PDB file of C-alpha atoms in Angstrom:
ATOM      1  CA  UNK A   1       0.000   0.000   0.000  1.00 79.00           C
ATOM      2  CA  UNK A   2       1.275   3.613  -0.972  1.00 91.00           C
ATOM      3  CA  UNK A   3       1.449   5.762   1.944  1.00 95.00           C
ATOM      4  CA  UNK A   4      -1.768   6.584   3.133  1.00 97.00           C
ATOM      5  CA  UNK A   5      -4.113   7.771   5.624  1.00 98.00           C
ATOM      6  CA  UNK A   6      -7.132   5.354   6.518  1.00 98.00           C
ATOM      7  CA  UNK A   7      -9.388   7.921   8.574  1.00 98.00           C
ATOM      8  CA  UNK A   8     -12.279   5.407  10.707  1.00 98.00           C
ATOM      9  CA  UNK A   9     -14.950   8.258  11.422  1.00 97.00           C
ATOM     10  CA  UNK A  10     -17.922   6.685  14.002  1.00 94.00           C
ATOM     11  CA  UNK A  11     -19.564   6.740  17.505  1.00 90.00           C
ATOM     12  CA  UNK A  12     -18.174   4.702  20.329  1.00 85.00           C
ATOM     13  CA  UNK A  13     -18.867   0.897  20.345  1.00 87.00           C
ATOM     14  CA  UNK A  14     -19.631   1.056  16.274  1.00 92.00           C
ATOM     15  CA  UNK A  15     -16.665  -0.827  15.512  1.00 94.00           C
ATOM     16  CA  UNK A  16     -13.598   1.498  14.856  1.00 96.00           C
ATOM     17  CA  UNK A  17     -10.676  -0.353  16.765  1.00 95.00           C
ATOM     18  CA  UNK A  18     -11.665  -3.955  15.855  1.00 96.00           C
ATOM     19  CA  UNK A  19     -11.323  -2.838  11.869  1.00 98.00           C
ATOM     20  CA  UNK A  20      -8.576  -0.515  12.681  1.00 98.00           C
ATOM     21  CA  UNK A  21      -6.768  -4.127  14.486  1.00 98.00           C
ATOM     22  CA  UNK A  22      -7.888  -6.006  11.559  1.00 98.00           C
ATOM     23  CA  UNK A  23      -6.292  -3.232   9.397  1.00 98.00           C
ATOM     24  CA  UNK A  24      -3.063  -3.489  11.394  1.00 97.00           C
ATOM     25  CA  UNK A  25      -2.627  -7.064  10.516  1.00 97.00           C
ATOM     26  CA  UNK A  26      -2.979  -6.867   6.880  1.00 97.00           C
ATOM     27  CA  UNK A  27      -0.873  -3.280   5.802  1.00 95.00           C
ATOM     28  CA  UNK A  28       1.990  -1.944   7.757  1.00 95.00           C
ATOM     29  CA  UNK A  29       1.270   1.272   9.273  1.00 96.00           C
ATOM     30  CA  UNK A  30       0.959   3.140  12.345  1.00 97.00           C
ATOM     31  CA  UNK A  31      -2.383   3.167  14.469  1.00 98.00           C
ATOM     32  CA  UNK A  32      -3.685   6.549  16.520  1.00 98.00           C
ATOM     33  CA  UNK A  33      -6.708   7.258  18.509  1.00 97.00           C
ATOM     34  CA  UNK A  34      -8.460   9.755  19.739  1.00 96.00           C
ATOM     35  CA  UNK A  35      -9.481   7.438  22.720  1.00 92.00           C
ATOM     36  CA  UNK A  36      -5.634   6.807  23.841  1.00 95.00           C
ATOM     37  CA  UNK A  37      -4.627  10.334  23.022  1.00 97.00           C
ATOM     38  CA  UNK A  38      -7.148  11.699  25.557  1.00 94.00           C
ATOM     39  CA  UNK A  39      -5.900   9.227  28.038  1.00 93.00           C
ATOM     40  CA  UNK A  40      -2.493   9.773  27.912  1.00 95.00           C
ATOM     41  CA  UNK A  41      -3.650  13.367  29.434  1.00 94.00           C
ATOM     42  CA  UNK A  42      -2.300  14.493  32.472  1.00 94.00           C
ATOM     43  CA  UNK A  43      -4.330  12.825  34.964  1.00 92.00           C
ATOM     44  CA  UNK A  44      -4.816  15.824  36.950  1.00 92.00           C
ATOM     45  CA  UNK A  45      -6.702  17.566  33.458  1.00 91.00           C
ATOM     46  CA  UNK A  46      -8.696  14.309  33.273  1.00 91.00           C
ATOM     47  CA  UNK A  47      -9.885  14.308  36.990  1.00 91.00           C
ATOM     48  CA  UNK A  48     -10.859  17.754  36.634  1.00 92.00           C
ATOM     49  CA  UNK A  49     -13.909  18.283  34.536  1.00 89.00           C
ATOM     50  CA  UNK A  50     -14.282  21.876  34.724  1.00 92.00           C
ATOM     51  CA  UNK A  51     -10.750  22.091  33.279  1.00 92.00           C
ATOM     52  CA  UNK A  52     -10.911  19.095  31.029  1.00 91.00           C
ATOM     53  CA  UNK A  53     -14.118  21.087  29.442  1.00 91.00           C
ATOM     54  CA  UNK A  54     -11.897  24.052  28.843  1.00 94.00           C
ATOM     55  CA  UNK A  55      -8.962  22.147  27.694  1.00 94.00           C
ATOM     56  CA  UNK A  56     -10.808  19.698  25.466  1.00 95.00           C
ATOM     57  CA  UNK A  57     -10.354  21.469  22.089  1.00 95.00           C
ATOM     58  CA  UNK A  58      -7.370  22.035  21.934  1.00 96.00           C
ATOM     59  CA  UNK A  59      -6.428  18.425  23.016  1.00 97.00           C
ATOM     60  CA  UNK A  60      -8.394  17.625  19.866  1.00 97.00           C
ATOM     61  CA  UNK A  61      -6.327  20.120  17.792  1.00 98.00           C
ATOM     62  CA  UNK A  62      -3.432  18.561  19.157  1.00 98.00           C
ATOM     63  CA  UNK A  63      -4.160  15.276  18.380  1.00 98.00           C
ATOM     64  CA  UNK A  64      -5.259  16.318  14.577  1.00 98.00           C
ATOM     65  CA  UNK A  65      -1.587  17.723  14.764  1.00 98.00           C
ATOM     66  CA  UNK A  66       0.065  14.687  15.712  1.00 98.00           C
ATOM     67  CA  UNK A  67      -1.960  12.942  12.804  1.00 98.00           C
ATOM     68  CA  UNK A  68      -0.537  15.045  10.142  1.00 97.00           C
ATOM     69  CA  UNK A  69       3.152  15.257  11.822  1.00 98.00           C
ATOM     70  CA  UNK A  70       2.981  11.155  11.715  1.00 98.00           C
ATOM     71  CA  UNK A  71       2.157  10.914   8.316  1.00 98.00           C
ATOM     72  CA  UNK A  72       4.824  13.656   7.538  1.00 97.00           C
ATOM     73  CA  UNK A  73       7.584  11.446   8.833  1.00 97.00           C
ATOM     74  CA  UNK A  74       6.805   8.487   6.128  1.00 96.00           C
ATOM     75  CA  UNK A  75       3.862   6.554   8.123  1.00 96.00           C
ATOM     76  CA  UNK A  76       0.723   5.147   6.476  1.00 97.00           C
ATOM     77  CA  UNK A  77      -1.910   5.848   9.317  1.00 98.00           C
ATOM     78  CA  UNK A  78      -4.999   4.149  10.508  1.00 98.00           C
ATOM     79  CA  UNK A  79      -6.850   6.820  12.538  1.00 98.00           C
ATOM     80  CA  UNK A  80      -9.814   6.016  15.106  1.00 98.00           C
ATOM     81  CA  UNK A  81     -11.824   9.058  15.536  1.00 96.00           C
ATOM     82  CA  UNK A  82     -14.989  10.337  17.121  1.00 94.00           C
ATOM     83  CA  UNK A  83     -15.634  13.682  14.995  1.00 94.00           C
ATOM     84  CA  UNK A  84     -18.269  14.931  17.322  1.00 91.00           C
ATOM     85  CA  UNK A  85     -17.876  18.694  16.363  1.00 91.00           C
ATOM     86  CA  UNK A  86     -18.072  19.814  12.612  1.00 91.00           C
ATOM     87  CA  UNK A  87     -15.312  22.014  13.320  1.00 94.00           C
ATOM     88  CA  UNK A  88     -13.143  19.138  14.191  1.00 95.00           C
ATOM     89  CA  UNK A  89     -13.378  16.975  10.475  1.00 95.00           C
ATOM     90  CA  UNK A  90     -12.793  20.724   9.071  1.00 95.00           C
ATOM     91  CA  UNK A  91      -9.837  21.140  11.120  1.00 97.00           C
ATOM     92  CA  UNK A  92      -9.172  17.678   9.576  1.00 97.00           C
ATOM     93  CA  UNK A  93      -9.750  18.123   6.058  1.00 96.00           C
ATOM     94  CA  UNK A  94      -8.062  21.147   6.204  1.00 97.00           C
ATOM     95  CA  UNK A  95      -4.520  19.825   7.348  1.00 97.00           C
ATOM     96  CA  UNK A  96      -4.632  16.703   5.626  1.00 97.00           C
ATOM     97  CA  UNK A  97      -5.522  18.435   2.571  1.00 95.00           C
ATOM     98  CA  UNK A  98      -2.870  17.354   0.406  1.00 94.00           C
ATOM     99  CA  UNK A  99      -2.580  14.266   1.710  1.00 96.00           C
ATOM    100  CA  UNK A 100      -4.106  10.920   0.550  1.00 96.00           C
ATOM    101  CA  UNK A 101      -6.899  10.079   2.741  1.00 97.00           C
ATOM    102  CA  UNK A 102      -9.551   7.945   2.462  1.00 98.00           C
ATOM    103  CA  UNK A 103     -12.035   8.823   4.842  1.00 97.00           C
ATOM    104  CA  UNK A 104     -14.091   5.714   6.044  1.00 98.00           C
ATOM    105  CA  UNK A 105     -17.937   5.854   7.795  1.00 96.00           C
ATOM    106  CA  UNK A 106     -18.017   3.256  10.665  1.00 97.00           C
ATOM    107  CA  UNK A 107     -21.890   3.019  11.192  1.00 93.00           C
ATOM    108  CA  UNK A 108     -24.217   0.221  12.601  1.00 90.00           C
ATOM    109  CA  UNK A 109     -27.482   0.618  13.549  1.00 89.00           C
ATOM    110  CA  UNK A 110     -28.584   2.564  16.937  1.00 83.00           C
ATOM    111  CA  UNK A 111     -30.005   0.087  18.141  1.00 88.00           C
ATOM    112  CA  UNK A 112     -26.385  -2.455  17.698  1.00 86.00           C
ATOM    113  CA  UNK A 113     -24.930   0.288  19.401  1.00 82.00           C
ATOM    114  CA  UNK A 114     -26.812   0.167  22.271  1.00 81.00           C
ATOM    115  CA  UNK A 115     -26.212  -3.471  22.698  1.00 85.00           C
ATOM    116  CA  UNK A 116     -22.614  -3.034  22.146  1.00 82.00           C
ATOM    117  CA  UNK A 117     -22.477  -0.493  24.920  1.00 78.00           C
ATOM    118  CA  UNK A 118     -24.541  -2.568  27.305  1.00 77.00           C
ATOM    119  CA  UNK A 119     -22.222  -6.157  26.336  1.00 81.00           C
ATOM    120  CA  UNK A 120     -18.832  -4.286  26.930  1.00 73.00           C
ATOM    121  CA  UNK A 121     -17.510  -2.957  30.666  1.00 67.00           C
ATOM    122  CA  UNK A 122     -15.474  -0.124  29.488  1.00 66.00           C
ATOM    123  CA  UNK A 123     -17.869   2.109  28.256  1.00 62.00           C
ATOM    124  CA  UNK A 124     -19.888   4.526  29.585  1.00 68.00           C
ATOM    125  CA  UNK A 125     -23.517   4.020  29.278  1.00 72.00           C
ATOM    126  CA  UNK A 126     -25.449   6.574  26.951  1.00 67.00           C
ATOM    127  CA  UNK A 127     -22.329   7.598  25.145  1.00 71.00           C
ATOM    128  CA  UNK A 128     -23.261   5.817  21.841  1.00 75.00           C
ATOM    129  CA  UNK A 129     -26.592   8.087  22.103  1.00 72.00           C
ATOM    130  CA  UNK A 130     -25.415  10.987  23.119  1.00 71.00           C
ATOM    131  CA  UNK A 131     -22.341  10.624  20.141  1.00 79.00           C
ATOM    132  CA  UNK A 132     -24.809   8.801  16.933  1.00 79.00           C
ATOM    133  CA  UNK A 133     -26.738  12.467  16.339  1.00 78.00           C
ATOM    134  CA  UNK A 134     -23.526  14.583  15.912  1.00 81.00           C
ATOM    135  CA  UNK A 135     -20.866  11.858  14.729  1.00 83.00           C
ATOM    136  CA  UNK A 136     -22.650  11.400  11.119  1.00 76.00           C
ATOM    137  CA  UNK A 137     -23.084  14.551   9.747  1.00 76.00           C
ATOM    138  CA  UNK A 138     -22.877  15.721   6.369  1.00 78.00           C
ATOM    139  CA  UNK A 139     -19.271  14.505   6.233  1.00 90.00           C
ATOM    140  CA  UNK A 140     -18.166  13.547   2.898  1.00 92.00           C
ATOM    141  CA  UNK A 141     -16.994  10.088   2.731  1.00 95.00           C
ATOM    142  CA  UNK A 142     -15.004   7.898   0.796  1.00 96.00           C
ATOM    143  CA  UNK A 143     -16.579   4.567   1.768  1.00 96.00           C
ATOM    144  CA  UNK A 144     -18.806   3.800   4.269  1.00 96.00           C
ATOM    145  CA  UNK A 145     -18.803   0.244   6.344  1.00 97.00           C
ATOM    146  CA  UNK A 146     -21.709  -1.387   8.008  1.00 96.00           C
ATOM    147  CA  UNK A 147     -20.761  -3.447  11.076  1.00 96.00           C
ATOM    148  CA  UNK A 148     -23.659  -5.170  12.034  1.00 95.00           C
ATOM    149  CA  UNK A 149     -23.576  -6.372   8.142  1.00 97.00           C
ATOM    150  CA  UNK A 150     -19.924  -7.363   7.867  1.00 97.00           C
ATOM    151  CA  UNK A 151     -16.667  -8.434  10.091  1.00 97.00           C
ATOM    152  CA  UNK A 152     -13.997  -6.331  11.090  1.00 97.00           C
ATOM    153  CA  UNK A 153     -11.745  -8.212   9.349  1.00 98.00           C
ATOM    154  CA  UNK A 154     -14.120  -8.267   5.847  1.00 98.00           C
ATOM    155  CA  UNK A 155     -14.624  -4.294   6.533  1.00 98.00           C
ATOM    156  CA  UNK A 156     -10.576  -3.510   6.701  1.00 98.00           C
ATOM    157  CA  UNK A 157     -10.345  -6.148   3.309  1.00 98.00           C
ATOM    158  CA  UNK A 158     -12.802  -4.500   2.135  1.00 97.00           C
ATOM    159  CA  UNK A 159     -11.314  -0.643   2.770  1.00 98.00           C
ATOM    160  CA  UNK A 160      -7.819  -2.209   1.421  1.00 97.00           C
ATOM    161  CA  UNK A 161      -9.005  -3.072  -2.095  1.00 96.00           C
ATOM    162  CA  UNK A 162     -11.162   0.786  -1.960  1.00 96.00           C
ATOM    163  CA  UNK A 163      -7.434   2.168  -1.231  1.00 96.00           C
ATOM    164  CA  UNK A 164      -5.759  -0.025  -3.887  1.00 93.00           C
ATOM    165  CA  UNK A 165      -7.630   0.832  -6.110  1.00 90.00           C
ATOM    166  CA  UNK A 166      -8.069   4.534  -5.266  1.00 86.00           C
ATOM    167  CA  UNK A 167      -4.196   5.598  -4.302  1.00 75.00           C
TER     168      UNK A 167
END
């Protein structure tokens, strides 16, 4: 695969990190979330709501920052994102520009979600809801994946061949 940036838009529990692990074993490249970026935080930001709410933005800008700096030192990238705010996949769009990206829709139903949420112990409950009416805006993608239709592993084949034949 040509150096490229495999961008996994979609709300917690919709499947982002088990493609993006599929993804890993099948193309060399280097894997970031949004997820671990905000966790690696210092923990006294994190603890602190108030400040955490103040901060938040520009940990996001940071972290589309770090996205573009990666790919600027010679990495393909697989990104897992939540792009809650519009201004965020602008921010995006606008520094990765001139870069090839192919910008991928992780969806599944609302109601999947919701089960996901519930099955799983690390997530916090109402998240997917609160996250499915702003993640999915009028973002333009590339491709879009299904995951209550098709495997992780059959979503990142099938994202592969889009970016063979695309880059």
């Amino acid at each position: 695969m040509k150096q490229t940036i495999i961008f996994l838009n979609g709300a917690s529990s919709s499947g982002k990190t088990s493609i993006a692990n599929e993804l890993l074993k099948l193309t060399p490249c280097l894997y970031l979330s949004v997820d671990e970026f905000i966790s690696k935080q210092p923990s006294e930001l994190l603890n602190d709501k108030d400040k955490l709410k103040v901060y938040f933005p520009e940990i996001i800008s940071e972290f589309h920052k770090a996205i573009k700096e990666a790919f600027n030192k010679g990495n393909s990238l697989v990104i897992d994102h939540v792009l809650e705010e519009l201004e965020w996949y602008e921010e995006c769009k606008d520094l990765l520009k001139d870069n090839p990206v192919i910008w991928v829709s992780v969806k599944c139903p609302f109601k999947e979600l919701e089960r996901r949420e519930l099955k799983r112990k690390d997530r916090n409950i109402g998240l997917a809801k609160l996250q499915y009416g702003t993640v999915y805006k009028d973002y333009k993608y590339d491709i879009q994946v299904d995951t209550s239709k098709i495997t992780p592993k059959n979503a990142a084949i099938k994202i592969l061949n889009y970016v063979s034949e695309r880059v």
